[in-house]
Tab-separated table of C-alpha atoms and ligand atoms in Angstrom:
chain	number	residue	atom	x	y	z
A	1	MET	CA	0.458	0.152	0.215
A	2	GLY	CA	0.806	3.534	-0.794
A	3	ARG	CA	4.549	4.249	-1.552
A	4	ASP	CA	7.431	1.575	-2.687
A	5	SER	CA	9.942	2.289	0.552
A	6	GLY	CA	11.551	-1.032	-1.057
A	7	VAL	CA	13.021	-1.759	2.189
A	8	LYS	CA	12.892	-5.407	2.946
A	9	VAL	CA	11.864	-6.441	6.191
A	10	ALA	CA	11.630	-9.732	7.712
A	11	VAL	CA	9.029	-10.273	10.807
A	12	ILE	CA	10.158	-13.194	12.464
A	13	GLY	CA	7.033	-14.566	14.414
A	14	GLY	CA	3.459	-14.596	13.365
A	15	GLY	CA	1.742	-13.832	16.376
A	16	ALA	CA	-0.510	-10.652	17.301
A	17	ALA	CA	2.668	-8.483	17.643
A	18	GLY	CA	4.124	-9.446	14.223
A	19	ILE	CA	1.344	-9.490	12.285
A	20	MET	CA	0.607	-6.030	13.235
A	21	ALA	CA	4.118	-5.361	12.382
A	22	ALA	CA	3.803	-6.843	8.989
A	23	ILE	CA	0.823	-4.860	8.613
A	24	ALA	CA	2.235	-1.393	9.360
A	25	ALA	CA	5.312	-2.142	7.760
A	26	SER	CA	3.527	-2.848	4.648
A	27	TYR	CA	1.036	0.614	4.506
A	28	GLN	CA	4.689	2.352	4.500
A	29	GLY	CA	5.755	0.467	1.221
A	30	ALA	CA	8.234	-1.818	2.592
A	31	LYS	CA	8.040	-5.260	1.143
A	32	VAL	CA	7.393	-7.411	4.193
A	33	THR	CA	7.741	-11.217	4.834
A	34	ILE	CA	6.572	-12.971	7.889
A	35	LEU	CA	8.608	-16.119	8.885
A	36	GLU	CA	6.473	-18.565	11.053
A	37	LYS	CA	7.399	-21.663	12.500
A	38	ASN	CA	3.960	-23.072	12.959
A	39	PRO	CA	1.940	-24.160	9.937
A	40	ARG	CA	-0.124	-21.188	9.928
A	41	VAL	CA	0.260	-17.477	11.537
A	42	GLY	CA	-1.758	-16.406	14.763
A	43	ARG	CA	-2.526	-19.917	16.717
A	44	LYS	CA	-2.305	-18.277	20.242
A	45	ILE	CA	-4.742	-15.438	18.921
A	46	LEU	CA	-7.306	-18.566	18.515
A	47	ALA	CA	-6.833	-19.271	22.125
A	48	THR	CA	-7.198	-15.649	23.593
A	49	GLY	CA	-10.448	-15.010	25.813
A	50	ASN	CA	-11.507	-18.314	25.895
A	51	GLY	CA	-11.706	-18.400	21.986
A	52	ARG	CA	-13.435	-15.239	22.451
A	53	CYS	CA	-10.096	-12.795	22.074
A	54	ASN	CA	-10.234	-9.822	24.568
A	55	LEU	CA	-8.529	-7.958	22.363
A	56	THR	CA	-7.883	-4.778	24.164
A	57	ASN	CA	-9.249	-2.348	27.419
A	58	VAL	CA	-10.707	0.773	27.210
A	59	ASN	CA	-9.697	1.491	30.680
A	60	LEU	CA	-6.219	1.051	29.984
A	61	CYS	CA	-3.150	3.172	31.997
A	62	THR	CA	0.249	2.384	32.535
A	63	ALA	CA	-0.069	0.719	35.936
A	64	ASN	CA	-1.665	-2.236	34.376
A	65	TYR	CA	1.802	-3.071	32.632
A	66	HIS	CA	4.939	-4.517	34.725
A	67	GLY	CA	8.719	-5.391	33.913
A	68	GLY	CA	11.983	-3.295	33.995
A	69	ASN	CA	10.283	-0.060	33.002
A	70	PRO	CA	6.712	0.238	32.868
A	71	ALA	CA	6.851	3.593	31.424
A	72	PHE	CA	8.671	2.097	28.511
A	73	THR	CA	4.869	1.284	27.247
A	74	HIS	CA	4.048	4.574	27.113
A	75	TYR	CA	4.774	6.132	23.574
A	76	ALA	CA	3.692	2.919	21.754
A	77	LEU	CA	0.532	2.297	23.555
A	78	GLU	CA	-0.223	6.411	22.595
A	79	ARG	CA	0.860	5.913	19.257
A	80	PHE	CA	-1.180	3.242	18.825
A	81	SER	CA	-4.030	3.613	21.264
A	82	VAL	CA	-6.614	1.777	22.590
A	83	LYS	CA	-8.753	3.873	20.107
A	84	LYS	CA	-6.628	3.294	17.195
A	85	THR	CA	-6.858	-0.284	17.730
A	86	ILE	CA	-10.494	-0.575	18.185
A	87	ASN	CA	-11.106	1.393	14.710
A	88	PHE	CA	-8.518	-0.654	12.932
A	89	PHE	CA	-10.400	-3.884	13.612
A	90	GLU	CA	-13.580	-2.040	13.145
A	91	ARG	CA	-12.077	-0.915	9.248
A	92	LEU	CA	-11.294	-4.230	8.682
A	93	GLY	CA	-14.807	-5.644	9.618
A	94	VAL	CA	-14.215	-6.652	13.595
A	95	ALA	CA	-17.363	-4.735	14.977
A	96	HIS	CA	-16.781	-4.608	18.934
A	97	LYS	CA	-18.348	-4.525	22.289
A	98	ILE	CA	-17.304	-3.504	25.755
A	99	GLU	CA	-17.938	-5.805	28.640
A	100	GLU	CA	-17.277	-5.753	32.278
A	101	GLY	CA	-14.012	-4.296	33.746
A	102	GLY	CA	-13.993	-2.694	30.078
A	103	LYS	CA	-12.702	-5.410	28.118
A	104	VAL	CA	-13.112	-5.681	24.433
A	105	PHE	CA	-14.226	-8.018	22.602
A	106	PRO	CA	-15.092	-9.072	18.889
A	107	PHE	CA	-19.228	-8.667	18.269
A	108	SER	CA	-19.199	-12.184	17.011
A	109	ASN	CA	-17.597	-13.605	20.126
A	110	GLN	CA	-15.079	-15.079	17.872
A	111	ALA	CA	-11.203	-15.237	18.292
A	112	SER	CA	-11.391	-16.169	14.727
A	113	SER	CA	-12.782	-13.290	13.312
A	114	VAL	CA	-9.722	-11.509	14.444
A	115	LEU	CA	-7.294	-13.821	13.059
A	116	ASP	CA	-9.295	-14.100	9.763
A	117	VAL	CA	-9.333	-10.006	9.114
A	118	LEU	CA	-6.063	-9.728	9.987
A	119	ARG	CA	-4.884	-12.870	7.429
A	120	TYR	CA	-7.305	-10.963	4.610
A	121	GLU	CA	-5.139	-7.858	5.393
A	122	LEU	CA	-1.591	-9.288	5.050
A	123	ASP	CA	-2.770	-10.927	1.759
A	124	ARG	CA	-4.489	-7.632	0.842
A	125	VAL	CA	-1.298	-5.579	1.371
A	126	GLY	CA	0.666	-7.993	0.052
A	127	VAL	CA	2.627	-9.456	2.957
A	128	LYS	CA	4.585	-12.653	2.009
A	129	VAL	CA	3.797	-15.579	4.649
A	130	LEU	CA	6.365	-18.285	4.865
A	131	CYS	CA	4.939	-20.827	7.478
A	132	GLY	CA	7.155	-23.796	8.767
A	133	SER	CA	10.004	-21.606	9.003
A	134	THR	CA	12.036	-21.723	12.136
A	135	VAL	CA	14.730	-19.315	12.373
A	136	SER	CA	17.650	-20.422	13.915
A	137	ASN	CA	20.080	-17.688	13.671
A	138	ILE	CA	20.168	-14.070	12.365
A	139	LYS	CA	23.771	-12.791	11.336
A	140	THR	CA	24.721	-9.184	10.034
A	141	ARG	CA	26.134	-8.843	6.916
A	142	LYS	CA	27.107	-5.569	5.489
A	143	GLY	CA	24.721	-3.386	7.077
A	144	SER	CA	21.747	-6.052	6.340
A	145	PHE	CA	20.764	-9.520	7.544
A	146	LEU	CA	21.378	-13.081	6.919
A	147	ILE	CA	18.518	-15.070	8.374
A	148	GLU	CA	19.005	-18.725	8.777
A	149	PHE	CA	16.654	-21.414	9.122
A	150	GLN	CA	16.727	-24.525	10.815
A	151	ASP	CA	16.183	-26.501	7.499
A	152	GLY	CA	18.883	-24.802	6.047
A	153	GLU	CA	17.453	-22.055	4.082
A	154	GLU	CA	18.434	-18.311	4.451
A	155	LEU	CA	17.021	-15.084	3.663
A	156	ASN	CA	18.355	-11.624	3.133
A	157	ALA	CA	16.686	-8.685	4.752
A	158	ASP	CA	17.359	-4.860	5.243
A	159	ARG	CA	15.749	-4.625	8.604
A	160	VAL	CA	14.506	-7.411	11.074
A	161	VAL	CA	11.647	-7.299	13.371
A	162	LEU	CA	11.816	-9.840	16.132
A	163	ALA	CA	8.016	-10.843	17.474
A	164	SER	CA	8.996	-14.234	18.406
A	165	GLY	CA	6.731	-14.182	21.794
A	166	GLY	CA	8.011	-15.362	25.160
A	167	LYS	CA	7.520	-18.914	26.815
A	168	ALA	CA	4.013	-18.960	27.802
A	169	ALA	CA	1.710	-21.677	26.214
A	170	PRO	CA	4.904	-23.508	24.262
A	171	ASN	CA	2.166	-25.784	22.611
A	172	LEU	CA	1.172	-22.534	20.879
A	173	GLY	CA	4.357	-21.760	19.172
A	174	SER	CA	6.457	-19.059	21.225
A	175	ASN	CA	8.957	-21.022	23.444
A	176	GLY	CA	11.768	-18.582	24.482
A	177	GLY	CA	13.942	-19.117	21.282
A	178	GLY	CA	13.733	-15.638	20.646
A	179	TYR	CA	15.578	-14.617	23.447
A	180	ALA	CA	18.803	-16.812	22.079
A	181	LEU	CA	18.601	-14.996	18.526
A	182	ALA	CA	18.745	-11.759	20.445
A	183	LYS	CA	21.345	-12.811	22.556
A	184	ASN	CA	23.499	-13.632	20.012
A	185	LEU	CA	22.676	-10.181	18.496
A	186	GLY	CA	24.294	-8.865	21.806
A	187	HIS	CA	20.945	-8.292	23.842
A	188	SER	CA	20.697	-9.239	27.666
A	189	ILE	CA	17.365	-10.969	28.814
A	190	VAL	CA	15.533	-10.220	31.990
A	191	GLU	CA	15.174	-13.863	33.633
A	192	PRO	CA	11.983	-14.858	32.348
A	193	PHE	CA	9.019	-16.557	34.440
A	194	PRO	CA	5.836	-17.476	34.394
A	195	ALA	CA	2.541	-14.682	34.932
A	196	LEU	CA	-0.827	-14.944	34.616
A	197	VAL	CA	-0.547	-18.677	35.786
A	198	GLN	CA	-2.331	-20.897	38.734
A	199	LEU	CA	-0.110	-20.985	42.124
A	200	LYS	CA	1.054	-23.713	44.177
A	201	LEU	CA	0.401	-23.648	47.673
A	202	ALA	CA	2.009	-25.963	50.623
A	203	ALA	CA	-0.826	-27.965	52.342
A	204	ALA	CA	-1.544	-31.541	52.385
A	205	PHE	CA	-5.459	-31.801	51.880
A	206	PHE	CA	-5.813	-29.990	47.949
A	207	LYS	CA	-7.085	-33.348	46.665
A	208	GLN	CA	-10.109	-33.169	49.126
A	209	VAL	CA	-10.996	-29.543	48.051
A	210	LYS	CA	-10.024	-29.601	44.632
A	211	GLY	CA	-12.666	-27.908	42.380
A	212	ILE	CA	-14.096	-25.814	44.834
A	213	LYS	CA	-14.872	-22.318	44.018
A	214	PHE	CA	-15.972	-19.309	46.189
A	215	ASP	CA	-16.218	-15.247	45.866
A	216	GLY	CA	-13.935	-13.793	47.750
A	217	ASP	CA	-10.384	-12.078	48.441
A	218	ALA	CA	-6.726	-13.386	47.894
A	219	GLU	CA	-3.677	-11.355	49.033
A	220	ILE	CA	0.122	-11.732	48.823
A	221	ILE	CA	1.917	-11.637	52.064
A	222	VAL	CA	5.557	-10.955	51.970
A	223	GLU	CA	7.106	-10.272	55.691
A	224	ASN	CA	3.979	-9.801	56.922
A	225	LYS	CA	3.019	-7.015	54.560
A	226	VAL	CA	0.229	-7.271	51.816
A	227	VAL	CA	1.746	-6.797	48.558
A	228	GLY	CA	-1.202	-7.705	46.305
A	229	GLN	CA	-4.874	-7.826	46.587
A	230	ALA	CA	-7.533	-9.417	44.112
A	231	SER	CA	-11.080	-10.317	44.697
A	232	GLY	CA	-13.136	-12.581	42.498
A	233	GLU	CA	-14.168	-16.296	41.897
A	234	ILE	CA	-10.918	-18.245	43.692
A	235	LEU	CA	-10.521	-21.768	42.671
A	236	PHE	CA	-9.283	-24.593	44.787
A	237	THR	CA	-6.920	-26.958	42.508
A	238	GLU	CA	-5.172	-30.323	43.308
A	239	TYR	CA	-1.875	-28.301	43.590
A	240	GLY	CA	-3.306	-24.885	45.162
A	241	ALA	CA	-5.159	-22.113	43.802
A	242	SER	CA	-6.622	-20.978	40.563
A	243	GLY	CA	-9.354	-18.257	38.986
A	244	PRO	CA	-9.135	-14.702	38.113
A	245	PRO	CA	-7.461	-13.212	41.728
A	246	VAL	CA	-5.229	-15.715	41.800
A	247	LEU	CA	-3.692	-15.394	38.207
A	248	ALA	CA	-3.667	-11.742	38.499
A	249	LEU	CA	-1.223	-12.196	41.616
A	250	SER	CA	0.645	-14.619	40.050
A	251	ARG	CA	3.455	-12.173	38.704
A	252	LYS	CA	3.513	-10.410	42.248
A	253	ALA	CA	4.144	-14.286	43.629
A	254	GLY	CA	6.321	-15.283	41.063
A	255	GLU	CA	8.944	-12.140	41.222
A	256	CYS	CA	9.025	-12.786	44.780
A	257	LEU	CA	9.844	-16.285	44.726
A	258	GLN	CA	12.240	-15.294	41.938
A	259	LYS	CA	14.371	-13.017	44.531
A	260	GLY	CA	14.103	-15.504	47.349
A	261	LYS	CA	11.420	-14.086	49.190
A	262	ALA	CA	9.158	-16.261	51.016
A	263	ALA	CA	5.292	-15.350	50.060
A	264	TRP	CA	2.232	-16.397	51.539
A	265	LEU	CA	-1.228	-16.356	49.729
A	266	LYS	CA	-4.243	-15.151	52.389
A	267	MET	CA	-7.569	-16.022	51.143
A	268	VAL	CA	-10.551	-14.406	52.904
A	269	LEU	CA	-13.482	-16.627	52.181
A	270	ILE	CA	-16.125	-14.622	53.843
A	271	ASN	CA	-15.343	-11.221	52.737
A	272	THR	CA	-18.611	-9.557	52.731
A	273	CYS	CA	-18.819	-8.674	56.746
A	274	SER	CA	-16.433	-7.567	59.511
A	275	ARG	CA	-15.094	-10.078	61.916
A	276	ASP	CA	-17.335	-9.207	64.654
A	277	LYS	CA	-20.670	-9.421	62.619
A	278	LEU	CA	-19.260	-12.943	61.515
A	279	GLU	CA	-18.383	-13.835	65.197
A	280	ARG	CA	-22.130	-12.896	66.206
A	281	TYR	CA	-23.679	-14.858	62.872
A	282	LEU	CA	-21.890	-18.187	63.823
A	283	ILE	CA	-22.756	-17.987	67.461
A	284	LYS	CA	-26.483	-17.691	66.586
A	285	ARG	CA	-26.041	-20.160	64.025
A	286	PHE	CA	-24.263	-22.712	66.782
A	287	SER	CA	-27.159	-21.955	69.364
A	288	ASP	CA	-30.073	-22.119	66.769
A	289	ASN	CA	-29.261	-25.535	66.213
A	290	PRO	CA	-26.871	-26.826	69.065
A	291	GLU	CA	-27.250	-30.601	68.493
A	292	LYS	CA	-26.314	-30.457	64.845
A	293	GLU	CA	-22.737	-32.264	64.110
A	294	LEU	CA	-20.215	-29.500	63.760
A	295	ALA	CA	-19.018	-30.116	60.390
A	296	PHE	CA	-22.898	-30.407	59.200
A	297	SER	CA	-23.986	-27.176	61.051
A	298	PHE	CA	-21.635	-25.327	58.447
A	299	VAL	CA	-24.306	-26.824	55.218
A	300	GLY	CA	-25.920	-23.694	53.670
A	301	PHE	CA	-23.159	-21.499	54.863
A	302	ILE	CA	-19.478	-22.920	52.791
A	303	ASN	CA	-18.785	-25.398	50.589
A	304	LYS	CA	-19.626	-28.939	52.203
A	305	ARG	CA	-16.224	-30.675	50.973
A	306	LEU	CA	-14.716	-27.385	52.413
A	307	ALA	CA	-15.843	-27.231	56.264
A	308	PRO	CA	-14.530	-30.383	57.445
A	309	VAL	CA	-11.090	-29.495	55.929
A	310	MET	CA	-11.134	-25.878	57.508
A	311	LEU	CA	-12.404	-27.443	60.843
A	312	ARG	CA	-9.170	-29.779	61.135
A	313	GLU	CA	-7.181	-27.067	60.249
A	314	ALA	CA	-8.322	-25.252	62.797
A	315	GLY	CA	-6.993	-27.951	65.414
A	316	ILE	CA	-10.793	-29.456	65.922
A	317	SER	CA	-9.982	-33.149	65.466
A	318	ASP	CA	-13.617	-34.398	66.726
A	319	ILE	CA	-15.443	-32.434	63.494
A	320	ARG	CA	-18.378	-34.414	64.578
A	321	LYS	CA	-19.431	-33.137	68.175
A	322	PRO	CA	-22.507	-30.979	68.789
A	323	ALA	CA	-21.902	-27.616	67.466
A	324	GLY	CA	-23.081	-26.341	70.737
A	325	HIS	CA	-19.933	-27.820	72.329
A	326	VAL	CA	-17.592	-25.545	70.327
A	327	SER	CA	-15.015	-23.649	72.949
A	328	PRO	CA	-14.513	-20.051	72.454
A	329	ALA	CA	-11.091	-20.549	71.370
A	330	GLU	CA	-12.255	-23.018	68.667
A	331	ARG	CA	-14.888	-20.474	67.595
A	332	ASP	CA	-11.933	-17.723	67.128
A	333	ARG	CA	-9.442	-20.398	64.913
A	334	ILE	CA	-12.329	-20.866	62.806
A	335	LEU	CA	-13.289	-17.419	62.587
A	336	HIS	CA	-9.594	-16.780	61.592
A	337	LEU	CA	-9.230	-19.314	59.097
A	338	LEU	CA	-12.704	-17.677	57.088
A	339	GLN	CA	-11.007	-14.355	56.759
A	340	ASP	CA	-7.320	-15.080	56.767
A	341	TRP	CA	-6.701	-18.551	55.984
A	342	ARG	CA	-2.698	-18.351	55.061
A	343	PHE	CA	-0.599	-20.716	52.319
A	344	PRO	CA	2.832	-20.682	51.837
A	345	ILE	CA	3.095	-20.178	48.402
A	346	LYS	CA	5.658	-23.400	46.754
A	347	GLY	CA	5.595	-21.482	43.104
A	348	THR	CA	4.013	-21.089	39.985
A	349	THR	CA	2.314	-24.017	37.513
A	350	SER	CA	4.934	-23.785	34.638
A	351	TRP	CA	4.826	-22.267	31.283
A	352	PRO	CA	2.124	-24.839	29.569
A	353	ALA	CA	-0.167	-23.170	32.249
A	354	ALA	CA	0.884	-19.813	31.980
A	355	GLN	CA	-1.141	-16.867	30.054
A	356	VAL	CA	1.803	-14.570	29.647
A	357	THR	CA	5.725	-14.016	30.336
A	358	ALA	CA	7.307	-11.665	32.740
A	359	GLY	CA	10.849	-10.870	31.673
A	360	GLY	CA	12.288	-10.514	28.094
A	361	ILE	CA	14.514	-8.620	26.172
A	362	ASN	CA	15.927	-5.323	28.551
A	363	VAL	CA	14.101	-2.657	27.487
A	364	LYS	CA	17.036	-0.266	28.466
A	365	GLU	CA	18.376	-1.661	25.116
A	366	ILE	CA	15.380	-0.461	22.936
A	367	HIS	CA	14.611	2.885	21.787
A	368	GLN	CA	10.583	3.543	22.874
A	369	HIS	CA	9.878	5.674	20.198
A	370	THR	CA	10.544	3.268	17.244
A	371	MET	CA	11.337	-0.273	18.948
A	372	GLU	CA	14.481	-0.312	17.398
A	373	SER	CA	17.457	-1.964	19.147
A	374	LYS	CA	20.074	0.624	20.751
A	375	ILE	CA	22.453	-2.240	20.384
A	376	LEU	CA	22.333	-3.032	16.572
A	377	PRO	CA	20.536	-0.625	14.315
A	378	ARG	CA	17.557	-1.718	11.940
A	379	LEU	CA	16.796	-4.561	14.119
A	380	TYR	CA	13.355	-4.248	16.067
A	381	PHE	CA	11.481	-5.775	18.597
A	382	ALA	CA	7.469	-6.214	19.632
A	383	GLY	CA	5.379	-8.249	21.768
A	384	GLU	CA	5.696	-10.679	24.327
A	385	VAL	CA	9.561	-11.099	23.621
A	386	ILE	CA	9.884	-7.758	25.159
A	387	ASP	CA	10.435	-7.283	29.225
A	388	VAL	CA	6.786	-6.218	29.134
A	389	ASP	CA	3.861	-7.787	30.818
A	390	GLY	CA	0.029	-6.572	31.151
A	391	ASP	CA	-2.729	-7.503	33.519
A	392	CYS	CA	-5.284	-9.713	32.374
A	393	GLY	CA	-8.216	-8.026	30.553
A	394	GLY	CA	-6.771	-7.531	26.950
A	395	TYR	CA	-3.857	-5.511	28.112
A	396	ASN	CA	-1.106	-7.878	26.392
A	397	LEU	CA	-2.559	-8.064	22.935
A	398	GLN	CA	-2.939	-4.402	23.264
A	399	TRP	CA	0.655	-4.418	23.904
A	400	ALA	CA	1.029	-6.435	20.983
A	401	TRP	CA	-0.975	-4.529	18.492
A	402	SER	CA	0.778	-1.452	19.679
A	403	SER	CA	4.261	-2.514	19.891
A	404	GLY	CA	3.838	-4.298	16.605
A	405	PHE	CA	2.328	-1.428	14.808
A	406	VAL	CA	5.686	1.287	16.041
A	407	ALA	CA	7.922	-1.236	15.247
A	408	GLY	CA	6.816	-2.237	11.649
A	409	TRP	CA	6.077	1.400	10.986
A	410	SER	CA	9.837	2.486	11.737
A	411	ALA	CA	11.532	-0.500	10.383
A	412	ALA	CA	9.795	0.374	6.966
A	413	GLN	CA	11.225	3.983	6.703
A	414	ILE	CA	14.070	4.519	4.319
A	415	GLY	CA	17.405	5.741	5.714
A	416	GLY	CA	18.966	4.852	8.936
B	501	LIG	C1	-4.359	-19.198	26.569
B	501	LIG	C2	-4.316	-17.573	26.506
B	501	LIG	C3	-5.690	-17.087	26.686
B	501	LIG	C4	-4.944	-15.269	26.477
B	501	LIG	N1	-5.968	-14.705	26.336
B	501	LIG	C5	-5.562	-13.436	26.123
B	501	LIG	C6	-6.791	-12.395	26.214
B	501	LIG	O1	-7.994	-12.631	26.072
B	501	LIG	N2	-6.226	-11.000	26.011
B	501	LIG	C7	-5.094	-10.549	26.179
B	501	LIG	O2	-4.683	-9.236	26.097
B	501	LIG	N3	-3.980	-11.398	26.005
B	501	LIG	C8	-4.350	-12.824	26.174
B	501	LIG	N4	-3.210	-13.808	26.154
B	501	LIG	C9	-1.932	-13.333	26.049
B	501	LIG	C10	-1.715	-12.610	24.455
B	501	LIG	O3	-2.127	-13.662	23.855
B	501	LIG	C11	0.033	-12.496	24.254
B	501	LIG	O4	0.365	-11.872	25.146
B	501	LIG	C12	0.015	-12.205	23.079
B	501	LIG	O5	-0.465	-13.039	22.138
B	501	LIG	C13	1.204	-12.185	22.336
B	501	LIG	O6	1.805	-12.148	21.221
B	501	LIG	P1	3.352	-11.969	20.601
B	501	LIG	O7	3.018	-11.790	18.941
B	501	LIG	O8	4.062	-11.196	21.363
B	501	LIG	O9	3.517	-13.544	20.621
B	501	LIG	P2	2.758	-14.629	20.533
B	501	LIG	O10	1.533	-14.731	20.101
B	501	LIG	O11	3.752	-15.739	21.258
B	501	LIG	O12	3.506	-15.107	18.792
B	501	LIG	C14	4.934	-15.509	18.623
B	501	LIG	C15	4.906	-16.294	17.432
B	501	LIG	O13	6.255	-16.141	17.196
B	501	LIG	C16	6.522	-17.872	16.379
B	501	LIG	N5	7.938	-17.850	16.785
B	501	LIG	C17	8.948	-18.100	18.010
B	501	LIG	N6	10.060	-18.270	17.800
B	501	LIG	C18	10.020	-18.444	16.178
B	501	LIG	C19	10.913	-18.862	15.930
B	501	LIG	N7	12.486	-18.741	16.355
B	501	LIG	N8	10.995	-18.947	14.067
B	501	LIG	C20	9.769	-18.649	13.620
B	501	LIG	N9	8.866	-17.914	14.421
B	501	LIG	C21	8.850	-18.215	15.609
B	501	LIG	C22	5.791	-18.778	17.355
B	501	LIG	O14	5.126	-19.637	16.687
B	501	LIG	C23	4.654	-17.796	17.581
B	501	LIG	O15	3.318	-18.163	16.498
B	501	LIG	C24	-3.250	-15.310	26.382
B	501	LIG	C25	-2.568	-15.907	26.541
B	501	LIG	C26	-3.210	-17.429	26.276
B	501	LIG	C27	-1.635	-18.490	26.256
């Protein structure tokens, strides 16, 4: 489209960031080739938002981003903003709707619509797409690049956009291989760890409570201080906890563990009233039916599979004794667990279960206005491969669209 800059741009990785970089470079008249190891581009896009693709968020601000320097994201997120992203997809045919928390989805509720129109646009603007092409090395040669493939083939390019993703969800293509490519070209990598991922907690009873959900609060506690808090539906799993609040806090937990700090997950099962009110309620509940077995007396209040586990954790061995026989000290321990149940965090589940990567290419080595390498001119970065990760809610795709757009646009410019 537009003028022909004649610049040959190779985009490594055909995910959200790479596709957007290719389209933007093409709009600027570059001759663009996407190199993608999967048989098709955009595989991860299809998996996003539970198959609905939460493509951005109208409440976006810099505080939604994390990494070595979240302010690094500012320019790209302004240059190709949420509004521009929505308009871009509307122009391509994806009508949008805004849901709770500002999350934006295609009106069709299909992630495939997003990918379909992107592939159509790639075709329309003449981007060459080479699938089944795993890049194994990038060499510099007299001011240009020689890209080597795993199968021995090679490709020349004037500019390279590295949009190879992070390590999260390797079954969808990105497995961290892009870090090695960047390292060979002189870049440093902030040690990656999984984010937006379940937490593994230390307790013997998880098999018994697996599958139980409740609406409550979750907090990350380090050195007795709350360092993160989130509310919503929390799910007990076989190894610990999951659910939106836990996923939201997992980055903080991973960061603490990476620094060797001990961290706890505090769960607040009953977050709808004060401790005093809850105490009065329990006293009444026990005294209304004093002959009921203690574990049974919780039926209708908390999940009936959780009650026996909670009572044993409260140090009550005879959970079948009459509710009227609960001592004030025992009631105190029950109350405590209902509003402050703490579990040592052993770790997170690993890459296959993670939605995003924390860490990646050090942003100190990238120009924020162009996404160009400060170490090697004419090399650009976009998307999750960079040390930037966002909260859950459309922020990671927005980063991929924005950084991809800026990288592709800049890579296509003549001169430099
Ligand atoms: C299950 C799931 C659900 C998600 N849901 C949402 C959501 O609803 N909203 C949101 O904002 N974010 C969501 N995310 C996060 C979001 O999808 C990613 O942050 C974003 O897609 C990253 O885009 P990317 O282009 O940087 O990387 P990727 O999408 O990982 O693309 C990188 C591409 O590079 C290719 N590649 C890697 N190495 C090479 C190589 N050496 N040679 C050639 N090709 C290579 C890979 O095959 C891959 O196709 C979700 C993630 C997951 C896993």
